[in-house]
PDB file of C-alpha atoms and ligand atoms in Angstrom:
ATOM      1  CA  MET A   1       0.000   0.000   0.000  1.00 46.00           C
ATOM      2  CA  LYS A   2       2.769   2.371   0.949  1.00 48.00           C
ATOM      3  CA  VAL A   3       4.664   1.496  -2.220  1.00 50.00           C
ATOM      4  CA  LEU A   4       1.535   2.135  -4.213  1.00 48.00           C
ATOM      5  CA  ALA A   5       1.100   5.527  -2.544  1.00 48.00           C
ATOM      6  CA  ILE A   6       4.695   6.437  -3.356  1.00 45.00           C
ATOM      7  CA  LEU A   7       4.313   5.300  -6.953  1.00 46.00           C
ATOM      8  CA  LEU A   8       1.072   7.242  -7.253  1.00 46.00           C
ATOM      9  CA  SER A   9       2.638  10.411  -5.878  1.00 46.00           C
ATOM     10  CA  LEU A  10       5.580  10.036  -8.267  1.00 44.00           C
ATOM     11  CA  PHE A  11       3.114   9.599 -11.125  1.00 47.00           C
ATOM     12  CA  LEU A  12       1.102  12.666 -10.081  1.00 45.00           C
ATOM     13  CA  GLY A  13       4.363  14.565  -9.669  1.00 43.00           C
ATOM     14  CA  VAL A  14       5.261  13.820 -13.288  1.00 43.00           C
ATOM     15  CA  LEU A  15       1.787  14.870 -14.390  1.00 46.00           C
ATOM     16  CA  ALA A  16       1.951  18.088 -12.431  1.00 46.00           C
ATOM     17  CA  GLN A  17       5.332  18.844 -13.922  1.00 44.00           C
ATOM     18  CA  HIS A  18       4.034  18.555 -17.480  1.00 51.00           C
ATOM     19  CA  GLY A  19       0.690  20.105 -16.629  1.00 66.00           C
ATOM     20  CA  ASP A  20      -1.954  17.457 -16.206  1.00 85.00           C
ATOM     21  CA  TRP A  21      -4.512  19.297 -18.343  1.00 94.00           C
ATOM     22  CA  THR A  22      -5.296  18.954 -22.032  1.00 94.00           C
ATOM     23  CA  TYR A  23      -7.500  20.741 -24.534  1.00 95.00           C
ATOM     24  CA  SER A  24      -9.679  17.831 -25.624  1.00 90.00           C
ATOM     25  CA  ASP A  25      -8.529  14.391 -24.428  1.00 84.00           C
ATOM     26  CA  GLY A  26      -8.529  12.632 -21.107  1.00 84.00           C
ATOM     27  CA  ALA A  27      -9.911  13.430 -17.691  1.00 86.00           C
ATOM     28  CA  VAL A  28      -8.759  17.061 -17.483  1.00 93.00           C
ATOM     29  CA  ASP A  29      -9.920  18.352 -20.871  1.00 95.00           C
ATOM     30  CA  GLN A  30     -11.081  21.968 -21.017  1.00 96.00           C
ATOM     31  CA  LYS A  31     -14.648  21.160 -20.003  1.00 95.00           C
ATOM     32  CA  HIS A  32     -13.242  19.891 -16.713  1.00 95.00           C
ATOM     33  CA  TRP A  33     -10.474  22.406 -15.993  1.00 97.00           C
ATOM     34  CA  ALA A  34     -12.659  24.178 -13.415  1.00 96.00           C
ATOM     35  CA  LYS A  35     -12.991  20.953 -11.428  1.00 95.00           C
ATOM     36  CA  TYR A  36      -9.243  20.848 -10.813  1.00 95.00           C
ATOM     37  CA  TYR A  37      -8.369  24.547 -11.214  1.00 96.00           C
ATOM     38  CA  LYS A  38     -11.180  26.453  -9.538  1.00 97.00           C
ATOM     39  CA  THR A  39     -10.415  29.838 -11.112  1.00 98.00           C
ATOM     40  CA  CYS A  40     -11.054  28.413 -14.610  1.00 98.00           C
ATOM     41  CA  GLY A  41     -14.740  28.604 -13.678  1.00 98.00           C
ATOM     42  CA  GLY A  42     -14.486  32.268 -12.621  1.00 98.00           C
ATOM     43  CA  LYS A  43     -16.311  35.353 -13.877  1.00 98.00           C
ATOM     44  CA  ARG A  44     -13.544  37.129 -15.822  1.00 98.00           C
ATOM     45  CA  GLN A  45     -12.176  34.364 -17.983  1.00 98.00           C
ATOM     46  CA  SER A  46     -10.438  34.502 -21.371  1.00 98.00           C
ATOM     47  CA  PRO A  47     -10.649  34.168 -24.293  1.00 98.00           C
ATOM     48  CA  ILE A  48     -13.881  35.927 -25.289  1.00 98.00           C
ATOM     49  CA  ASN A  49     -15.772  36.636 -28.457  1.00 98.00           C
ATOM     50  CA  LEU A  50     -15.129  40.286 -29.367  1.00 97.00           C
ATOM     51  CA  GLN A  51     -18.565  41.319 -30.496  1.00 95.00           C
ATOM     52  CA  ARG A  52     -18.047  44.580 -32.278  1.00 94.00           C
ATOM     53  CA  ARG A  53     -21.528  45.996 -31.778  1.00 93.00           C
ATOM     54  CA  VAL A  54     -21.042  45.972 -27.994  1.00 93.00           C
ATOM     55  CA  VAL A  55     -17.436  47.229 -27.992  1.00 96.00           C
ATOM     56  CA  HIS A  56     -17.106  50.662 -26.424  1.00 96.00           C
ATOM     57  CA  TYR A  57     -14.994  53.232 -28.281  1.00 95.00           C
ATOM     58  CA  ASN A  58     -12.834  55.114 -25.805  1.00 97.00           C
ATOM     59  CA  PRO A  59     -10.983  58.021 -27.480  1.00 95.00           C
ATOM     60  CA  THR A  60      -8.902  58.654 -24.348  1.00 96.00           C
ATOM     61  CA  LEU A  61      -7.124  55.285 -24.613  1.00 97.00           C
ATOM     62  CA  LYS A  62      -3.571  55.944 -25.752  1.00 95.00           C
ATOM     63  CA  ARG A  63      -1.623  53.893 -28.249  1.00 95.00           C
ATOM     64  CA  LEU A  64       0.423  50.961 -26.991  1.00 96.00           C
ATOM     65  CA  ASN A  65       4.088  51.727 -26.642  1.00 97.00           C
ATOM     66  CA  LEU A  66       6.119  48.607 -27.451  1.00 98.00           C
ATOM     67  CA  SER A  67       9.818  49.331 -27.044  1.00 97.00           C
ATOM     68  CA  GLY A  68      12.770  47.005 -27.639  1.00 97.00           C
ATOM     69  CA  TYR A  69      10.657  44.796 -29.919  1.00 97.00           C
ATOM     70  CA  GLU A  70      12.795  45.415 -32.994  1.00 96.00           C
ATOM     71  CA  ALA A  71      15.592  43.178 -34.302  1.00 94.00           C
ATOM     72  CA  GLN A  72      17.881  41.970 -31.541  1.00 95.00           C
ATOM     73  CA  GLU A  73      20.725  39.474 -31.294  1.00 95.00           C
ATOM     74  CA  GLY A  74      21.221  36.974 -28.522  1.00 94.00           C
ATOM     75  CA  LEU A  75      20.148  33.470 -27.612  1.00 95.00           C
ATOM     76  CA  PHE A  76      16.412  32.999 -27.330  1.00 96.00           C
ATOM     77  CA  PRO A  77      15.338  29.543 -26.152  1.00 98.00           C
ATOM     78  CA  ILE A  78      12.322  28.034 -27.879  1.00 98.00           C
ATOM     79  CA  THR A  79      10.595  25.049 -26.309  1.00 98.00           C
ATOM     80  CA  ASN A  80       7.895  22.550 -27.156  1.00 98.00           C
ATOM     81  CA  ASN A  81       6.210  22.507 -23.746  1.00 97.00           C
ATOM     82  CA  GLY A  82       3.632  19.913 -24.752  1.00 96.00           C
ATOM     83  CA  HIS A  83       0.910  22.541 -25.210  1.00 96.00           C
ATOM     84  CA  THR A  84       2.518  25.001 -27.646  1.00 98.00           C
ATOM     85  CA  VAL A  85       5.846  26.356 -28.908  1.00 98.00           C
ATOM     86  CA  GLN A  86       7.135  29.015 -26.548  1.00 98.00           C
ATOM     87  CA  ILE A  87       9.887  31.601 -27.142  1.00 98.00           C
ATOM     88  CA  GLU A  88      11.583  33.104 -24.065  1.00 98.00           C
ATOM     89  CA  LEU A  89      11.779  36.888 -24.341  1.00 97.00           C
ATOM     90  CA  PRO A  90      14.177  39.339 -22.646  1.00 96.00           C
ATOM     91  CA  PRO A  91      12.878  41.948 -20.145  1.00 97.00           C
ATOM     92  CA  THR A  92      14.386  44.659 -22.366  1.00 97.00           C
ATOM     93  CA  MET A  93      11.167  44.346 -24.355  1.00 98.00           C
ATOM     94  CA  VAL A  94       8.792  46.740 -22.616  1.00 98.00           C
ATOM     95  CA  LEU A  95       5.075  47.350 -23.083  1.00 98.00           C
ATOM     96  CA  THR A  96       3.803  50.641 -21.695  1.00 98.00           C
ATOM     97  CA  ALA A  97       0.044  50.349 -21.270  1.00 97.00           C
ATOM     98  CA  PRO A  98      -2.281  53.307 -21.990  1.00 96.00           C
ATOM     99  CA  ASP A  99      -2.374  54.169 -18.262  1.00 96.00           C
ATOM    100  CA  GLY A 100       1.446  54.335 -18.111  1.00 97.00           C
ATOM    101  CA  THR A 101       2.010  51.002 -16.350  1.00 98.00           C
ATOM    102  CA  LYS A 102       5.160  49.270 -17.587  1.00 98.00           C
ATOM    103  CA  TYR A 103       5.140  45.547 -18.328  1.00 98.00           C
ATOM    104  CA  LEU A 104       8.239  43.483 -19.183  1.00 98.00           C
ATOM    105  CA  ALA A 105       8.106  40.704 -21.768  1.00 98.00           C
ATOM    106  CA  LYS A 106       8.413  37.113 -20.569  1.00 98.00           C
ATOM    107  CA  GLN A 107       7.475  34.766 -23.402  1.00 98.00           C
ATOM    108  CA  MET A 108       5.603  34.417 -26.635  1.00 98.00           C
ATOM    109  CA  HIS A 109       3.579  31.402 -27.777  1.00 98.00           C
ATOM    110  CA  PHE A 110       0.907  30.385 -30.250  1.00 98.00           C
ATOM    111  CA  HIS A 111      -2.502  28.716 -30.392  1.00 98.00           C
ATOM    112  CA  TRP A 112      -3.582  26.918 -33.570  1.00 98.00           C
ATOM    113  CA  GLY A 113      -6.117  24.552 -35.050  1.00 97.00           C
ATOM    114  CA  GLY A 114      -5.489  21.878 -37.660  1.00 96.00           C
ATOM    115  CA  GLY A 115      -7.819  19.228 -36.235  1.00 88.00           C
ATOM    116  CA  HIS A 116      -8.805  18.760 -39.836  1.00 86.00           C
ATOM    117  CA  SER A 117      -7.776  20.646 -42.934  1.00 80.00           C
ATOM    118  CA  GLU A 118      -8.469  24.422 -42.804  1.00 80.00           C
ATOM    119  CA  MET A 119      -9.636  24.176 -39.196  1.00 92.00           C
ATOM    120  CA  SER A 120      -8.826  27.451 -37.479  1.00 96.00           C
ATOM    121  CA  GLY A 121      -7.511  27.769 -33.939  1.00 97.00           C
ATOM    122  CA  SER A 122      -7.417  31.305 -32.552  1.00 98.00           C
ATOM    123  CA  GLU A 123      -8.689  31.783 -28.985  1.00 98.00           C
ATOM    124  CA  HIS A 124     -10.347  35.188 -29.309  1.00 98.00           C
ATOM    125  CA  THR A 125     -12.973  35.408 -32.026  1.00 98.00           C
ATOM    126  CA  ILE A 126     -14.270  38.577 -33.692  1.00 97.00           C
ATOM    127  CA  ASP A 127     -18.027  38.575 -34.277  1.00 96.00           C
ATOM    128  CA  GLY A 128     -17.862  34.814 -33.882  1.00 96.00           C
ATOM    129  CA  ILE A 129     -15.141  34.330 -36.486  1.00 96.00           C
ATOM    130  CA  ARG A 130     -12.215  32.162 -35.390  1.00 97.00           C
ATOM    131  CA  PHE A 131      -8.925  33.066 -37.049  1.00 98.00           C
ATOM    132  CA  MET A 132      -6.261  30.529 -38.083  1.00 97.00           C
ATOM    133  CA  ILE A 133      -3.679  31.160 -35.340  1.00 98.00           C
ATOM    134  CA  GLU A 134      -3.361  33.443 -32.317  1.00 98.00           C
ATOM    135  CA  ILE A 135      -0.080  34.883 -31.044  1.00 98.00           C
ATOM    136  CA  HIS A 136       0.316  35.780 -27.359  1.00 98.00           C
ATOM    137  CA  VAL A 137       3.143  37.986 -26.103  1.00 98.00           C
ATOM    138  CA  VAL A 138       3.012  37.636 -22.317  1.00 98.00           C
ATOM    139  CA  HIS A 139       4.321  40.456 -20.081  1.00 98.00           C
ATOM    140  CA  TYR A 140       4.481  41.035 -16.339  1.00 98.00           C
ATOM    141  CA  ASN A 141       4.048  44.226 -14.367  1.00 98.00           C
ATOM    142  CA  ALA A 142       7.480  45.843 -13.866  1.00 98.00           C
ATOM    143  CA  LYS A 143       6.633  46.764 -10.271  1.00 98.00           C
ATOM    144  CA  TYR A 144       7.178  43.079  -9.384  1.00 98.00           C
ATOM    145  CA  LYS A 145      10.670  41.604  -9.105  1.00 97.00           C
ATOM    146  CA  SER A 146       9.955  38.618 -11.325  1.00 98.00           C
ATOM    147  CA  TYR A 147       7.365  36.900 -13.456  1.00 98.00           C
ATOM    148  CA  ASP A 148       6.959  34.268 -10.746  1.00 98.00           C
ATOM    149  CA  ILE A 149       5.827  36.887  -8.254  1.00 98.00           C
ATOM    150  CA  ALA A 150       3.705  38.820 -10.770  1.00 98.00           C
ATOM    151  CA  LYS A 151       1.878  35.773 -12.069  1.00 98.00           C
ATOM    152  CA  ASP A 152      -0.049  35.509  -8.789  1.00 98.00           C
ATOM    153  CA  ALA A 153      -0.595  39.245  -8.241  1.00 98.00           C
ATOM    154  CA  PRO A 154      -3.980  40.826  -9.050  1.00 98.00           C
ATOM    155  CA  ASP A 155      -2.422  43.350 -11.462  1.00 98.00           C
ATOM    156  CA  GLY A 156       0.404  41.044 -12.557  1.00 98.00           C
ATOM    157  CA  LEU A 157       0.099  40.374 -16.267  1.00 98.00           C
ATOM    158  CA  ALA A 158      -0.601  41.937 -19.661  1.00 98.00           C
ATOM    159  CA  VAL A 159      -0.858  40.015 -22.932  1.00 98.00           C
ATOM    160  CA  VAL A 160      -0.649  41.458 -26.436  1.00 98.00           C
ATOM    161  CA  ALA A 161      -2.553  39.148 -28.785  1.00 98.00           C
ATOM    162  CA  ALA A 162      -2.499  39.070 -32.575  1.00 98.00           C
ATOM    163  CA  LEU A 163      -4.654  37.013 -34.915  1.00 98.00           C
ATOM    164  CA  CYS A 164      -3.259  35.320 -38.051  1.00 98.00           C
ATOM    165  CA  GLU A 165      -4.947  34.874 -41.400  1.00 96.00           C
ATOM    166  CA  VAL A 166      -4.021  32.933 -44.526  1.00 94.00           C
ATOM    167  CA  LEU A 167      -2.626  34.947 -47.395  1.00 90.00           C
ATOM    168  CA  ASN A 168      -2.592  32.234 -50.069  1.00 83.00           C
ATOM    169  CA  ASP A 169       0.907  31.249 -51.116  1.00 84.00           C
ATOM    170  CA  ALA A 170       2.775  34.322 -49.920  1.00 90.00           C
ATOM    171  CA  GLU A 171       5.425  33.145 -47.453  1.00 96.00           C
ATOM    172  CA  ASN A 172       5.773  35.508 -44.498  1.00 97.00           C
ATOM    173  CA  THR A 173       9.569  35.512 -44.311  1.00 97.00           C
ATOM    174  CA  TYR A 174       9.533  37.005 -40.798  1.00 97.00           C
ATOM    175  CA  TYR A 175       8.292  33.584 -39.653  1.00 97.00           C
ATOM    176  CA  SER A 176      10.621  31.427 -41.767  1.00 97.00           C
ATOM    177  CA  GLU A 177      13.351  31.014 -39.160  1.00 96.00           C
ATOM    178  CA  LEU A 178      11.010  30.079 -36.300  1.00 97.00           C
ATOM    179  CA  ILE A 179       9.097  27.621 -38.488  1.00 98.00           C
ATOM    180  CA  SER A 180      12.329  26.020 -39.736  1.00 97.00           C
ATOM    181  CA  HIS A 181      13.290  25.263 -36.108  1.00 98.00           C
ATOM    182  CA  LEU A 182      10.083  23.397 -35.284  1.00 98.00           C
ATOM    183  CA  LYS A 183      11.431  20.104 -36.606  1.00 98.00           C
ATOM    184  CA  ASN A 184      14.163  20.272 -33.943  1.00 98.00           C
ATOM    185  CA  ILE A 185      11.629  20.415 -31.111  1.00 98.00           C
ATOM    186  CA  LYS A 186       9.211  17.788 -32.358  1.00 98.00           C
ATOM    187  CA  TYR A 187       8.997  16.035 -28.984  1.00 98.00           C
ATOM    188  CA  ALA A 188       7.443  17.641 -25.930  1.00 97.00           C
ATOM    189  CA  GLY A 189      10.131  18.929 -23.584  1.00 97.00           C
ATOM    190  CA  GLN A 190      12.659  19.611 -26.352  1.00 98.00           C
ATOM    191  CA  SER A 191      14.277  23.039 -26.711  1.00 98.00           C
ATOM    192  CA  THR A 192      16.520  24.798 -29.169  1.00 98.00           C
ATOM    193  CA  THR A 193      17.676  28.405 -29.545  1.00 97.00           C
ATOM    194  CA  LEU A 194      17.112  31.208 -31.988  1.00 96.00           C
ATOM    195  CA  THR A 195      20.141  33.477 -32.437  1.00 94.00           C
ATOM    196  CA  GLY A 196      18.147  36.532 -33.394  1.00 93.00           C
ATOM    197  CA  LEU A 197      14.655  37.780 -33.008  1.00 94.00           C
ATOM    198  CA  ASP A 198      12.467  40.529 -34.387  1.00 96.00           C
ATOM    199  CA  ILE A 199       9.118  40.430 -32.642  1.00 97.00           C
ATOM    200  CA  ARG A 200       8.074  43.737 -34.186  1.00 97.00           C
ATOM    201  CA  ASP A 201       8.159  42.153 -37.626  1.00 97.00           C
ATOM    202  CA  MET A 202       6.263  39.084 -36.404  1.00 98.00           C
ATOM    203  CA  LEU A 203       3.367  41.288 -35.262  1.00 98.00           C
ATOM    204  CA  PRO A 204       0.788  43.039 -37.502  1.00 98.00           C
ATOM    205  CA  ASN A 205       1.746  46.167 -39.424  1.00 97.00           C
ATOM    206  CA  ASN A 206      -0.662  48.312 -37.477  1.00 96.00           C
ATOM    207  CA  LEU A 207       0.057  48.157 -33.739  1.00 96.00           C
ATOM    208  CA  HIS A 208      -2.073  51.183 -32.933  1.00 95.00           C
ATOM    209  CA  ASN A 209      -5.601  49.817 -33.012  1.00 96.00           C
ATOM    210  CA  TYR A 210      -6.584  47.383 -30.297  1.00 97.00           C
ATOM    211  CA  TYR A 211      -9.431  45.958 -28.238  1.00 98.00           C
ATOM    212  CA  THR A 212      -8.827  45.789 -24.487  1.00 98.00           C
ATOM    213  CA  TYR A 213     -10.555  44.132 -21.537  1.00 98.00           C
ATOM    214  CA  LEU A 214      -9.798  42.470 -18.198  1.00 98.00           C
ATOM    215  CA  GLY A 215      -9.482  38.697 -18.396  1.00 98.00           C
ATOM    216  CA  SER A 216      -7.423  35.697 -17.424  1.00 98.00           C
ATOM    217  CA  LEU A 217      -4.770  33.259 -18.544  1.00 98.00           C
ATOM    218  CA  THR A 218      -6.334  30.960 -21.154  1.00 98.00           C
ATOM    219  CA  THR A 219      -4.592  27.897 -19.694  1.00 98.00           C
ATOM    220  CA  PRO A 220      -4.802  26.474 -16.157  1.00 97.00           C
ATOM    221  CA  PRO A 221      -4.626  27.883 -13.540  1.00 97.00           C
ATOM    222  CA  CYS A 222      -6.643  30.534 -15.513  1.00 98.00           C
ATOM    223  CA  THR A 223      -5.490  33.299 -13.134  1.00 98.00           C
ATOM    224  CA  GLU A 224      -7.746  36.366 -13.434  1.00 98.00           C
ATOM    225  CA  ASN A 225      -4.997  38.966 -13.579  1.00 98.00           C
ATOM    226  CA  VAL A 226      -4.487  39.629 -17.273  1.00 98.00           C
ATOM    227  CA  LEU A 227      -4.966  42.981 -18.995  1.00 98.00           C
ATOM    228  CA  TRP A 228      -5.629  41.977 -22.611  1.00 98.00           C
ATOM    229  CA  PHE A 229      -4.767  43.926 -25.745  1.00 98.00           C
ATOM    230  CA  VAL A 230      -6.043  42.196 -28.871  1.00 98.00           C
ATOM    231  CA  LEU A 231      -4.643  43.920 -31.951  1.00 98.00           C
ATOM    232  CA  ALA A 232      -7.188  44.776 -34.636  1.00 97.00           C
ATOM    233  CA  ASP A 233      -4.824  44.241 -37.564  1.00 97.00           C
ATOM    234  CA  SER A 234      -3.785  40.674 -38.381  1.00 97.00           C
ATOM    235  CA  VAL A 235      -0.613  38.778 -39.297  1.00 98.00           C
ATOM    236  CA  LYS A 236      -0.627  37.034 -42.675  1.00 97.00           C
ATOM    237  CA  LEU A 237       0.948  33.602 -43.146  1.00 97.00           C
ATOM    238  CA  SER A 238       0.933  31.246 -46.130  1.00 96.00           C
ATOM    239  CA  ARG A 239      -1.145  28.100 -46.172  1.00 95.00           C
ATOM    240  CA  THR A 240       2.058  26.029 -46.095  1.00 96.00           C
ATOM    241  CA  GLN A 241       3.412  27.902 -43.070  1.00 97.00           C
ATOM    242  CA  ILE A 242       0.171  27.358 -41.171  1.00 97.00           C
ATOM    243  CA  ALA A 243       0.091  23.667 -42.140  1.00 96.00           C
ATOM    244  CA  THR A 244       3.695  23.280 -40.905  1.00 97.00           C
ATOM    245  CA  ILE A 245       2.871  24.860 -37.535  1.00 98.00           C
ATOM    246  CA  GLU A 246      -0.181  22.598 -37.236  1.00 97.00           C
ATOM    247  CA  SER A 247       1.709  19.381 -37.944  1.00 97.00           C
ATOM    248  CA  SER A 248       5.269  19.734 -36.577  1.00 98.00           C
ATOM    249  CA  LEU A 249       4.979  19.208 -32.840  1.00 98.00           C
ATOM    250  CA  LEU A 250       3.948  16.299 -30.629  1.00 97.00           C
ATOM    251  CA  ASP A 251       2.553  16.443 -27.111  1.00 95.00           C
ATOM    252  CA  TYR A 252       3.671  14.291 -24.153  1.00 93.00           C
ATOM    253  CA  GLN A 253       1.562  11.396 -25.486  1.00 93.00           C
ATOM    254  CA  ASN A 254       3.313  11.704 -28.865  1.00 96.00           C
ATOM    255  CA  GLN A 255       0.066  12.903 -30.433  1.00 95.00           C
ATOM    256  CA  THR A 256       0.306  15.744 -32.960  1.00 96.00           C
ATOM    257  CA  LEU A 257      -0.232  19.021 -31.110  1.00 96.00           C
ATOM    258  CA  ARG A 258      -3.421  20.443 -32.663  1.00 96.00           C
ATOM    259  CA  ASN A 259      -6.382  22.548 -31.653  1.00 96.00           C
ATOM    260  CA  ASP A 260      -4.515  23.967 -28.669  1.00 97.00           C
ATOM    261  CA  TYR A 261      -7.042  26.711 -28.077  1.00 97.00           C
ATOM    262  CA  ARG A 262      -9.580  27.326 -25.339  1.00 98.00           C
ATOM    263  CA  LYS A 263     -13.212  27.963 -26.275  1.00 97.00           C
ATOM    264  CA  THR A 264     -14.583  31.474 -25.692  1.00 98.00           C
ATOM    265  CA  GLN A 265     -15.837  32.256 -22.185  1.00 98.00           C
ATOM    266  CA  PRO A 266     -18.839  34.293 -20.974  1.00 98.00           C
ATOM    267  CA  LEU A 267     -18.308  38.063 -20.936  1.00 98.00           C
ATOM    268  CA  ASN A 268     -20.341  38.508 -17.716  1.00 98.00           C
ATOM    269  CA  ASN A 269     -20.963  42.251 -18.118  1.00 94.00           C
ATOM    270  CA  ARG A 270     -17.311  43.096 -18.606  1.00 98.00           C
ATOM    271  CA  LEU A 271     -16.512  46.214 -20.605  1.00 98.00           C
ATOM    272  CA  VAL A 272     -14.621  45.671 -23.863  1.00 98.00           C
ATOM    273  CA  GLN A 273     -13.081  48.884 -25.171  1.00 98.00           C
ATOM    274  CA  ALA A 274     -11.393  49.875 -28.418  1.00 97.00           C
ATOM    275  CA  ASN A 275      -9.110  52.837 -28.998  1.00 96.00           C
ATOM    276  CA  PHE A 276     -10.228  53.194 -32.609  1.00 95.00           C
ATOM    277  CA  LYS A 277     -13.520  54.164 -34.067  1.00 89.00           C
ATOM    278  CA  ASP A 278     -14.201  52.205 -37.209  1.00 76.00           C
ATOM    279  CA  PHE A 279     -14.203  48.750 -35.607  1.00 70.00           C
ATOM    280  CA  SER A 280     -17.875  48.322 -36.401  1.00 63.00           C
ATOM    281  CA  SER A 281     -17.192  48.401 -40.147  1.00 55.00           C
ATOM    282  CA  SER A 282     -15.273  45.474 -41.554  1.00 47.00           C
ATOM    283  CA  GLY A 283     -12.401  47.323 -43.215  1.00 44.00           C
ATOM    284  CA  GLU A 284      -9.800  49.677 -41.837  1.00 43.00           C
TER     285      GLU A 284
HETATM  286  C1  NAG B   1       7.945  54.228 -24.797  1.00 88.99           C
HETATM  287  O1  NAG B   1       8.498  53.469 -23.744  1.00 88.99           O
HETATM  288  C2  NAG B   1       9.904  53.570 -23.650  1.00 88.99           C
HETATM  289  C3  NAG B   1      10.398  52.567 -22.606  1.00 88.99           C
HETATM  290  O2  NAG B   1       9.701  52.655 -21.408  1.00 88.99           O
HETATM  291  C4  NAG B   1      10.262  55.027 -23.321  1.00 88.99           C
HETATM  292  O3  NAG B   1      11.665  55.159 -23.230  1.00 88.99           O
HETATM  293  C5  NAG B   1       9.714  55.924 -24.420  1.00 88.99           C
HETATM  294  O4  NAG B   1       9.946  57.272 -24.106  1.00 88.99           O
HETATM  295  C6  NAG B   1       8.227  55.705 -24.633  1.00 88.99           C
HETATM  296  N1  NAG B   1       7.792  56.430 -25.829  1.00 88.99           N
HETATM  297  C7  NAG B   1       6.695  57.184 -25.834  1.00 88.99           C
HETATM  298  C8  NAG B   1       6.349  57.808 -27.148  1.00 88.99           C
HETATM  299  O5  NAG B   1       5.996  57.363 -24.867  1.00 88.99           O
HETATM  300  C1  NAG B   2       7.539   9.237 -27.913  1.00 88.99           C
HETATM  301  O1  NAG B   2       8.435   8.890 -28.955  1.00 88.99           O
HETATM  302  C2  NAG B   2       9.789   8.916 -28.567  1.00 88.99           C
HETATM  303  C3  NAG B   2      10.666   8.629 -29.800  1.00 88.99           C
HETATM  304  O2  NAG B   2      10.211   7.507 -30.501  1.00 88.99           O
HETATM  305  C4  NAG B   2      10.034   7.912 -27.444  1.00 88.99           C
HETATM  306  O3  NAG B   2      11.382   7.997 -26.998  1.00 88.99           O
HETATM  307  C5  NAG B   2       9.092   8.222 -26.281  1.00 88.99           C
HETATM  308  O4  NAG B   2       9.233   7.222 -25.281  1.00 88.99           O
HETATM  309  C6  NAG B   2       7.639   8.262 -26.759  1.00 88.99           C
HETATM  310  N1  NAG B   2       6.781   8.686 -25.646  1.00 88.99           N
HETATM  311  C7  NAG B   2       5.605   8.095 -25.405  1.00 88.99           C
HETATM  312  C8  NAG B   2       4.823   8.623 -24.244  1.00 88.99           C
HETATM  313  O5  NAG B   2       5.173   7.156 -26.062  1.00 88.99           O
HETATM  314 ZN1   ZN B   3      -1.817  31.811 -24.945  1.00 88.99          ZN
END
């Protein structure tokens, strides 16, 4: 019995280490996150559907100030963590929010679909439309000494999100290097390094127009401390690039990592604001 208990605790330890949750398979799929991670059933969860007819235009919201995002040299670890590909970012990348609060970059990762051909996988939707891929650049409030402290603080985190669309066969060369490294981190837990990075170029052309609201992490423990900025302009990738992202990585069960997005969550009377006016028309 004691041996069994020890074995069980070792087993649970391994699970906890890898994150024992999944998007769609097994006991802790996203329908059941809230059973094991209570906050996932909370009232200010992310992602949400950005319904443009209820978005509030706020002309006093300033532009985002993203500094240190341009081309930089160095070693940037990228990891297949079993849920996504994650790039570690240096704290020299700084987001200044419209209210002046400074947030330091921590990591960037992606959510995608690919469950079957042409199946999209963004987390936020706009008027119900799910985009192909969603990019998250995760930052923590600079008033905290580290990400580990900030991640549990009520005003700890800010995420800049961008949505990706297909642009036929036009390769987005700003993504070529990252995508070429995916084959080296096929297995969950594997890492490699990028020797240069230009996050500015990997984001949409227009960084000025955004939607903003108070939400949560979109993965367990779903902490409700994230100030979200969802950029209105999108990133364009080729069909081949999207297919490569959707098929290159395996999870800890050696299953192809697909559909790693959370379904949209209830808004619950939260205010969604935009700093630009023409969001209710389709074009810009
Ligand atoms: C943007 O933020 C950087 C870093 O905090 C700061 O040095 C710069 O002055 C800011 N730029 C504007 C236009 O506010
Ligand atoms: C996944 O595949 C690798 C390489 O074949 C193997 O070493 C590993 O044990 C497999 N993991 C599982 C959980 O099957
Ligand atoms: Zn994310």
